[in-house]
CSV table of C-alpha atoms in Angstrom, one decimal:
chain,number,residue,atom,x,y,z
M,1,MET,CA,134.0,80.0,130.4
M,2,LEU,CA,131.5,82.4,131.8
M,3,ALA,CA,132.2,84.2,135.1
M,4,GLU,CA,130.6,82.3,138.0
M,5,ALA,CA,128.6,85.3,139.1
M,6,ASP,CA,127.3,85.9,135.6
M,7,LEU,CA,126.4,82.2,135.1
M,8,LEU,CA,124.6,82.2,138.5
M,9,ARG,CA,122.5,85.3,137.7
M,10,MET,CA,121.7,84.1,134.2
M,11,ASN,CA,120.5,80.7,135.5
M,12,VAL,CA,118.3,82.5,138.1
M,13,LEU,CA,116.9,84.7,135.3
M,14,LEU,CA,116.1,81.8,133.1
M,15,THR,CA,114.0,80.1,135.8
M,16,GLN,CA,111.4,82.8,135.2
M,17,PRO,CA,108.9,82.8,132.4
M,18,LEU,CA,110.6,85.2,129.9
M,19,GLN,CA,109.1,86.8,126.9
M,20,ALA,CA,112.2,88.0,125.1
M,21,VAL,CA,116.0,88.5,125.6
M,22,ARG,CA,118.4,91.0,124.2
M,23,ILE,CA,122.1,91.7,124.7
M,24,ASP,CA,123.4,95.2,124.9
M,25,GLU,CA,127.0,94.8,123.7
M,26,SER,CA,128.0,98.4,124.3
M,27,ARG,CA,127.1,98.2,128.0
M,28,MET,CA,127.8,94.5,128.3
M,29,CYS,CA,124.5,93.5,129.9
M,30,LEU,CA,121.8,91.0,129.2
M,31,GLU,CA,118.2,92.3,129.4
M,32,ALA,CA,115.0,90.3,129.6
M,33,LEU,CA,111.4,91.1,129.1
M,34,THR,CA,109.2,89.5,131.7
M,35,ASP,CA,105.5,89.6,132.8
M,36,GLN,CA,106.6,92.0,135.5
M,37,GLY,CA,108.7,94.3,133.3
M,38,GLU,CA,112.4,94.4,132.4
M,39,ALA,CA,115.2,92.5,134.2
M,40,ARG,CA,118.9,93.1,133.7
M,41,VAL,CA,122.0,91.1,134.3
M,42,ALA,CA,125.4,92.9,134.1
M,43,LEU,CA,128.1,90.9,132.4
M,44,HIS,CA,131.7,90.7,133.5
M,45,PRO,CA,133.9,89.4,130.7
M,46,ASN,CA,136.9,87.4,131.7
M,47,THR,CA,138.1,87.2,128.1
M,48,ARG,CA,137.7,89.3,124.9
M,49,PRO,CA,134.2,90.8,124.8
M,50,GLU,CA,133.3,89.2,121.5
M,51,SER,CA,134.4,85.7,122.7
M,52,TYR,CA,132.5,86.2,126.0
M,53,LEU,CA,129.3,87.2,124.2
M,54,ARG,CA,129.6,84.0,122.1
M,55,GLU,CA,129.7,82.1,125.3
M,56,VAL,CA,126.6,83.9,126.6
M,57,ARG,CA,124.7,83.1,123.5
M,58,ALA,CA,125.8,79.5,123.5
M,59,MET,CA,124.6,79.2,127.1
M,60,LEU,CA,121.2,80.7,126.1
M,61,SER,CA,121.0,78.3,123.1
M,62,THR,CA,121.8,75.3,125.4
M,63,ARG,CA,119.0,76.3,127.9
M,64,ILE,CA,116.4,77.3,125.3
M,65,LEU,CA,117.0,74.8,122.5
M,66,GLY,CA,118.8,72.0,124.3
M,67,SER,CA,121.6,72.2,121.8
M,68,PRO,CA,125.0,73.0,123.5
M,69,GLY,CA,127.1,75.0,121.1
M,70,GLY,CA,124.6,74.2,118.4
M,71,TYR,CA,123.4,77.8,117.8
M,72,PRO,CA,125.4,78.5,114.6
M,73,LEU,CA,124.0,75.3,112.9
M,74,TYR,CA,120.5,76.0,114.0
M,75,ILE,CA,120.5,79.6,112.9
M,76,ARG,CA,121.3,78.8,109.3
M,77,ARG,CA,117.8,77.3,109.0
M,78,TRP,CA,116.1,80.5,110.1
M,79,THR,CA,116.0,82.4,106.9
M,80,ARG,CA,114.4,85.7,106.1
M,81,MET,CA,112.2,83.9,103.6
M,82,GLY,CA,109.5,83.1,106.2
M,83,GLN,CA,110.6,79.5,106.8
M,84,ALA,CA,110.8,79.5,110.6
M,85,ARG,CA,108.3,77.1,112.1
M,86,ASP,CA,105.6,78.9,114.0
M,87,GLY,CA,106.0,76.6,117.0
M,88,SER,CA,109.5,77.8,117.6
M,89,LEU,CA,109.0,81.5,117.3
M,90,GLU,CA,108.7,82.3,121.0
M,91,ARG,CA,111.9,80.4,121.7
M,92,LEU,CA,113.9,82.3,119.0
M,93,LEU,CA,113.2,85.5,120.9
M,94,LEU,CA,115.0,84.2,123.9
M,95,LEU,CA,118.4,83.7,122.3
M,96,GLY,CA,119.6,87.3,122.2
M,97,GLU,CA,120.5,86.9,118.6
M,98,PRO,CA,119.6,89.5,115.9
M,99,GLU,CA,119.3,87.0,113.1
M,100,ALA,CA,116.8,84.9,115.2
M,101,VAL,CA,114.7,88.1,115.7
M,102,ALA,CA,114.8,88.6,111.9
M,103,ALA,CA,113.5,85.0,111.4
M,104,VAL,CA,110.5,85.8,113.8
M,105,VAL,CA,109.7,89.1,112.0
M,106,HIS,CA,109.7,87.3,108.6
M,107,ALA,CA,107.7,84.3,109.7
M,108,PRO,CA,104.1,83.8,108.3
M,109,GLY,CA,102.9,83.0,111.8
M,110,LEU,CA,103.9,86.4,113.3
M,111,THR,CA,101.3,87.6,115.8
M,112,GLU,CA,100.7,91.0,117.4
M,113,GLU,CA,102.2,89.7,120.7
M,114,LEU,CA,105.3,88.2,119.0
M,115,ALA,CA,105.8,91.4,117.0
M,116,ARG,CA,105.6,93.4,120.3
M,117,ARG,CA,108.3,91.2,121.8
M,118,ALA,CA,110.5,91.3,118.7
M,119,TRP,CA,110.2,95.1,118.5
M,120,TRP,CA,111.4,95.3,122.1
M,121,VAL,CA,114.4,93.2,121.3
M,122,GLU,CA,115.5,95.0,118.1
M,123,PRO,CA,113.6,98.1,116.9
M,124,ASN,CA,114.8,99.0,113.4
M,125,SER,CA,113.3,100.2,110.1
M,126,GLU,CA,113.8,96.9,108.4
M,127,HIS,CA,111.8,95.1,111.0
M,128,ALA,CA,109.1,97.8,111.1
M,129,ARG,CA,108.6,97.5,107.4
M,130,ARG,CA,108.3,93.7,107.5
M,131,MET,CA,105.9,93.7,110.4
M,132,LEU,CA,103.6,96.2,108.7
M,133,ASP,CA,103.2,93.7,105.9
M,134,SER,CA,101.3,91.5,108.4
M,135,PRO,CA,97.7,92.6,108.7
M,136,ALA,CA,97.5,91.4,112.3
M,137,VAL,CA,100.3,93.8,113.2
M,138,ALA,CA,99.5,96.7,110.9
M,139,ASP,CA,95.9,96.9,112.4
M,140,SER,CA,97.1,96.8,116.0
M,141,THR,CA,98.3,99.5,118.3
M,142,LEU,CA,101.9,98.4,117.5
M,143,GLY,CA,101.2,99.2,113.9
M,144,ALA,CA,100.7,102.9,114.6
M,145,THR,CA,104.0,102.8,116.6
M,146,LEU,CA,105.8,101.3,113.7
M,147,VAL,CA,104.5,104.0,111.4
M,148,GLU,CA,105.7,106.7,113.8
M,149,PHE,CA,109.1,105.1,113.9
M,150,LEU,CA,109.4,104.9,110.1
M,151,LEU,CA,108.3,108.5,109.7
M,152,GLU,CA,110.9,109.8,112.1
M,153,PHE,CA,113.7,107.6,110.6
M,154,LEU,CA,112.8,108.3,107.0
M,155,PRO,CA,115.1,111.4,106.6
M,156,PHE,CA,118.0,109.3,107.9
M,157,GLU,CA,117.6,106.3,105.5
M,158,GLU,CA,120.8,106.0,103.5
M,159,ARG,CA,119.6,103.6,100.7
M,160,PRO,CA,117.0,104.8,98.2
M,161,GLY,CA,115.4,101.3,98.2
M,162,ASP,CA,114.8,101.6,101.9
M,163,VAL,CA,113.2,105.0,101.5
M,164,ILE,CA,110.9,103.7,98.8
M,165,ALA,CA,110.0,100.6,100.8
M,166,SER,CA,109.2,102.7,103.9
M,167,LEU,CA,107.0,105.0,101.9
M,168,GLN,CA,105.1,102.0,100.5
M,169,ARG,CA,104.1,101.0,104.0
M,170,LEU,CA,103.5,104.5,105.4
M,171,LEU,CA,101.2,105.6,102.5
M,172,ARG,CA,99.0,102.5,102.8
M,173,HIS,CA,98.6,102.7,106.6
M,174,ALA,CA,95.3,104.1,107.9
M,175,SER,CA,97.1,106.0,110.7
M,176,LEU,CA,98.9,108.3,108.3
M,177,THR,CA,97.3,111.8,108.6
M,178,GLU,CA,96.5,113.9,105.5
M,179,GLU,CA,98.9,116.5,106.9
M,180,ARG,CA,101.8,114.1,106.9
M,181,ARG,CA,100.8,112.7,103.6
M,182,SER,CA,100.8,116.2,102.2
M,183,ALA,CA,104.3,116.9,103.7
M,184,LEU,CA,105.7,113.7,102.1
M,185,TRP,CA,104.1,114.7,98.8
M,186,GLN,CA,105.7,118.1,98.9
M,187,ARG,CA,109.1,116.4,99.4
M,188,ALA,CA,108.3,114.1,96.4
M,189,GLN,CA,108.1,117.2,94.2
M,190,ARG,CA,111.8,117.8,94.9
M,191,GLN,CA,113.1,114.2,95.2
M,192,SER,CA,112.5,111.5,92.7
M,193,THR,CA,113.1,108.8,95.3
M,194,TYR,CA,110.0,110.0,97.2
M,195,MET,CA,107.9,110.2,94.1
M,196,VAL,CA,108.8,106.6,93.2
M,197,GLY,CA,107.8,105.7,96.7
M,198,PHE,CA,104.3,107.1,96.1
M,199,LEU,CA,104.1,105.3,92.7
M,200,SER,CA,105.2,102.0,94.3
M,201,ALA,CA,102.5,102.4,96.9
M,202,GLY,CA,99.8,102.6,94.2
M,203,ALA,CA,97.7,105.2,92.4
M,204,GLU,CA,95.3,105.3,95.2
M,205,CYS,CA,98.0,106.8,97.4
M,206,LEU,CA,98.6,109.8,95.2
M,207,PRO,CA,97.0,112.9,96.7
M,208,GLU,CA,97.1,115.1,93.6
M,209,THR,CA,94.1,114.8,91.2
M,210,HIS,CA,94.1,115.3,87.5
M,211,PRO,CA,91.2,115.6,85.0
M,212,SER,CA,90.3,112.6,83.0
M,213,HIS,CA,91.5,112.1,79.4
M,214,PRO,CA,89.2,113.6,76.7
M,215,LYS,CA,88.8,110.2,75.1
M,216,LEU,CA,87.5,108.5,78.3
M,217,GLU,CA,83.8,108.8,77.3
M,218,GLU,CA,84.5,107.5,73.8
M,219,ALA,CA,86.4,104.6,75.2
M,220,GLN,CA,83.6,103.7,77.6
M,221,THR,CA,81.1,103.8,74.8
M,222,ALA,CA,83.3,101.6,72.5
M,223,ILE,CA,84.1,99.1,75.2
M,224,GLY,CA,80.5,98.7,76.4
M,225,LYS,CA,79.8,95.2,77.6
M,226,ASP,CA,83.5,94.2,77.5
M,227,SER,CA,84.3,96.5,80.4
M,228,LYS,CA,85.0,93.6,82.8
M,229,ASP,CA,87.9,92.4,80.7
M,230,PRO,CA,91.3,93.2,82.4
M,231,LEU,CA,92.7,95.1,79.4
M,232,SER,CA,89.5,97.2,79.2
M,233,GLN,CA,89.5,98.0,82.9
M,234,CYS,CA,93.2,99.0,82.7
M,235,LEU,CA,92.6,101.3,79.8
M,236,LEU,CA,89.6,102.9,81.4
M,237,TRP,CA,91.6,103.3,84.6
M,238,ALA,CA,94.5,105.0,82.7
M,239,LEU,CA,92.1,107.5,81.1
M,240,ASP,CA,90.2,108.2,84.2
M,241,VAL,CA,91.2,110.6,87.1
M,242,SER,CA,93.3,108.0,89.1
M,243,GLY,CA,95.2,106.8,86.1
M,244,GLN,CA,95.9,110.3,84.9
M,245,GLY,CA,97.4,111.2,88.3
M,246,PHE,CA,99.6,108.1,88.1
M,247,LEU,CA,100.8,109.0,84.6
M,248,ALA,CA,101.6,112.6,85.7
M,249,ALA,CA,103.6,111.4,88.7
M,250,THR,CA,105.5,108.8,86.6
M,251,ARG,CA,106.5,111.4,84.0
M,252,LYS,CA,107.8,113.6,86.8
M,253,ALA,CA,109.8,110.8,88.4
M,254,LEU,CA,111.3,109.9,85.0
M,255,ALA,CA,112.6,113.4,84.5
M,256,ARG,CA,115.6,113.3,86.9
M,257,PRO,CA,116.1,109.9,88.7
M,258,PRO,CA,119.3,110.2,90.7
M,259,ASN,CA,120.6,106.6,90.7
M,260,GLN,CA,120.2,103.1,89.4
M,261,ASP,CA,118.1,101.9,92.5
M,262,VAL,CA,115.5,104.6,91.9
M,263,VAL,CA,115.3,103.8,88.2
M,264,VAL,CA,114.8,100.0,88.9
M,265,ALA,CA,112.1,100.7,91.4
M,266,LEU,CA,110.4,103.2,89.0
M,267,LEU,CA,110.2,100.7,86.1
M,268,ASN,CA,108.9,98.1,88.4
M,269,ALA,CA,106.2,100.5,89.7
M,270,ILE,CA,105.2,101.3,86.2
M,271,GLY,CA,104.7,97.6,85.3
M,272,GLN,CA,102.8,97.0,88.5
M,273,GLY,CA,100.6,100.0,88.0
M,274,PHE,CA,99.5,98.7,84.6
M,275,SER,CA,99.4,95.1,85.7
M,276,LEU,CA,97.7,92.7,83.4
M,277,PRO,CA,97.2,89.0,83.6
M,278,GLY,CA,99.8,87.2,81.4
M,279,ALA,CA,101.9,90.3,80.9
M,280,THR,CA,105.5,89.5,82.0
M,281,ALA,CA,108.3,92.0,82.5
M,282,SER,CA,110.9,89.7,81.0
M,283,PHE,CA,112.2,91.8,78.1
M,284,ARG,CA,115.8,93.0,77.8
M,285,THR,CA,115.1,95.6,75.1
M,286,PHE,CA,112.1,97.7,74.2
M,287,ALA,CA,112.2,96.4,70.7
M,288,GLU,CA,111.5,92.9,71.9
M,289,LEU,CA,108.7,94.2,74.1
M,290,GLU,CA,107.0,96.1,71.3
M,291,LYS,CA,107.4,93.2,68.9
M,292,GLU,CA,105.4,90.9,71.3
M,293,VAL,CA,102.7,93.6,71.8
M,294,GLY,CA,102.4,94.1,68.1
M,295,ALA,CA,101.8,90.3,67.6
M,296,LEU,CA,99.0,90.1,70.2
M,297,PRO,CA,95.6,89.4,68.6
M,298,SER,CA,92.6,91.5,69.4
M,299,GLN,CA,90.2,89.9,71.8
M,300,ALA,CA,87.3,92.3,71.6
M,301,PRO,CA,85.7,94.6,68.9
M,302,TRP,CA,86.8,97.8,70.6
M,303,GLU,CA,90.5,96.8,70.2
M,304,GLU,CA,90.1,97.3,66.4
M,305,ASP,CA,88.8,100.9,66.9
M,306,ALA,CA,91.3,103.2,65.1
M,307,ASP,CA,90.9,105.9,67.7
M,308,LEU,CA,91.7,103.5,70.6
M,309,SER,CA,94.3,101.2,69.0
M,310,GLU,CA,97.2,103.4,70.0
M,311,LEU,CA,95.9,103.8,73.5
M,312,ARG,CA,95.5,100.0,73.7
M,313,ARG,CA,99.1,99.5,72.5
M,314,SER,CA,100.5,101.9,75.1
M,315,VAL,CA,98.7,100.1,77.9
M,316,LEU,CA,100.0,96.7,76.7
M,317,CYS,CA,103.5,98.0,76.5
M,318,LEU,CA,103.6,99.7,79.9
M,319,ALA,CA,102.2,96.6,81.5
M,320,ARG,CA,105.4,94.8,80.4
M,321,VAL,CA,107.8,97.4,81.7
M,322,GLY,CA,110.2,96.1,84.4
M,323,GLU,CA,113.8,96.2,85.6
M,324,ARG,CA,114.9,93.5,83.1
M,325,LEU,CA,114.9,96.3,80.4
M,326,LEU,CA,117.8,97.9,82.4
M,327,ASP,CA,120.0,94.7,82.5
M,328,PRO,CA,122.0,95.4,79.3
M,329,ILE,CA,122.8,98.9,80.6
M,330,PHE,CA,123.3,98.5,84.3
M,331,GLY,CA,125.0,95.2,83.8
M,332,VAL,CA,128.1,97.0,82.4
M,333,SER,CA,127.8,100.4,84.1
M,334,ASP,CA,127.6,101.8,87.6
M,335,ALA,CA,127.0,105.3,86.5
M,336,VAL,CA,124.7,107.7,88.4
M,337,GLY,CA,123.3,111.1,87.8
M,338,SER,CA,123.4,112.8,84.4
M,339,VAL,CA,125.6,110.1,82.9
M,340,MET,CA,123.2,107.3,83.9
M,341,ARG,CA,120.3,109.3,82.6
M,342,ARG,CA,121.9,109.6,79.2
M,343,ARG,CA,122.6,105.8,79.1
M,344,ILE,CA,119.1,104.8,80.0
M,345,GLU,CA,117.5,107.1,77.3
M,346,PRO,CA,116.9,104.1,74.9
M,347,VAL,CA,114.6,102.7,77.6
M,348,VAL,CA,113.1,105.9,79.0
M,349,GLN,CA,112.3,107.5,75.7
M,350,PRO,CA,109.8,104.8,74.5
M,351,ILE,CA,108.3,104.7,78.0
M,352,ARG,CA,107.8,108.4,77.9
M,353,LYS,CA,106.2,108.1,74.5
M,354,HIS,CA,103.6,105.7,75.8
M,355,LEU,CA,102.9,107.7,78.9
M,356,GLU,CA,102.3,110.8,76.8
M,357,CYS,CA,100.0,108.9,74.5
M,358,LEU,CA,97.8,108.0,77.4
M,359,ALA,CA,98.1,111.4,79.0
M,360,ASP,CA,97.5,113.5,75.9
M,361,HIS,CA,94.9,116.3,76.6
M,362,GLU,CA,95.3,118.0,73.3
C-alpha cells in the first residue's frame, strides 16, 4: 500500500493536465511535466523501495489506462518494433515506465511534441538515435539538441555498434558543422570503428576526395545509352570521385578492425554502398558468391567489353557482401584483435582484391 500522504499528493497531481511523468528512483520522487513547468512529489516508502515503486507505477497505470495492476500485461504489447498505436502514445508517457517511453520513441506516429516529452522523461543515446530517424524530429529544434547530446556522449559509448549507429545519424544531420565533421574524420584515421561509422553513413558523408579512376572516361563511352541501368550507374559511381573515396576508406577500415561487431558492420556497409536491385547478401562463403556472379548473364553490350568485364565483376561481387559471409567463422569463435583478423582472412582477402580492382590507378 502507498503511504496516505503520497497517494493524496499523486491524486492531486493527476487531476492536472500532464504531458509526461518520470520517476527518479535514486531520490525517490515522482516528477511531472505540465503546461506550467515541472512538478514534483516526494515519495516516502513504507516497504522495500523496489516494491514501493511497483505500487506507484501500478497506481499510475490504473489512473491512466484504467487497468488496475494490469501494467505488466499491457507493456508486453509495446514493442520496440514500432507497433504502439498512435492514439495511445500520449498516455504511455504518463506511466513513469522506461519501456513505455521506448515504445513511444519507436512508434511510427512520433511527432516533435511527443519526442520533446519523451526526451524529458528519459534522455539517452539510444532514444536520441531513434528519434533522429524521424524526419519530423530531425528537422526540428529538438533534432539539433539530440545531435549535440550524441556528440558529447560519443567518446563514452562502450559498444562499437552504438558508436557506428551514432555516427550514421550525426554525419547525415544538417546541423553538424564542417569543423566537427573534420574532427570525427581525424579520429576515424586512428580508429576503425569511426571509419566504419563514416562508411555506414554513406559515401556522401566522407570528407576526403580522391581522383577518379583512369578508366572512368572509357567506361562512360562504352556504357553510353545504358547509363540509367543500376549496374551501369553503380560502376560509374565506383570509378568516379565519390566511389573512389568510398573504396579508399573501406580499404583503410579493413586493415585493422578491432572486433567482430566492427567487421560485421563493415561488411554490411560495403554491400549497402554497392547496393544493386536483386543482389542479396545471403552467401556463407565467397566461393558461393563468386559462383553466382560468374553465372549472371550480360544484360548490355558494354558488359562484354574485355577492359570493363573485371570491373563489372568486382561491382557485382561487392554488392553481395554482407555479414552472412562471417557466420561460419564467428559462429564458432569469439576471437578479437589479431587472432580474429587472421581467421577472417578468407573473407577479407577476396573483398580486398575486388576493392583494389576498382581502385587501381596504375
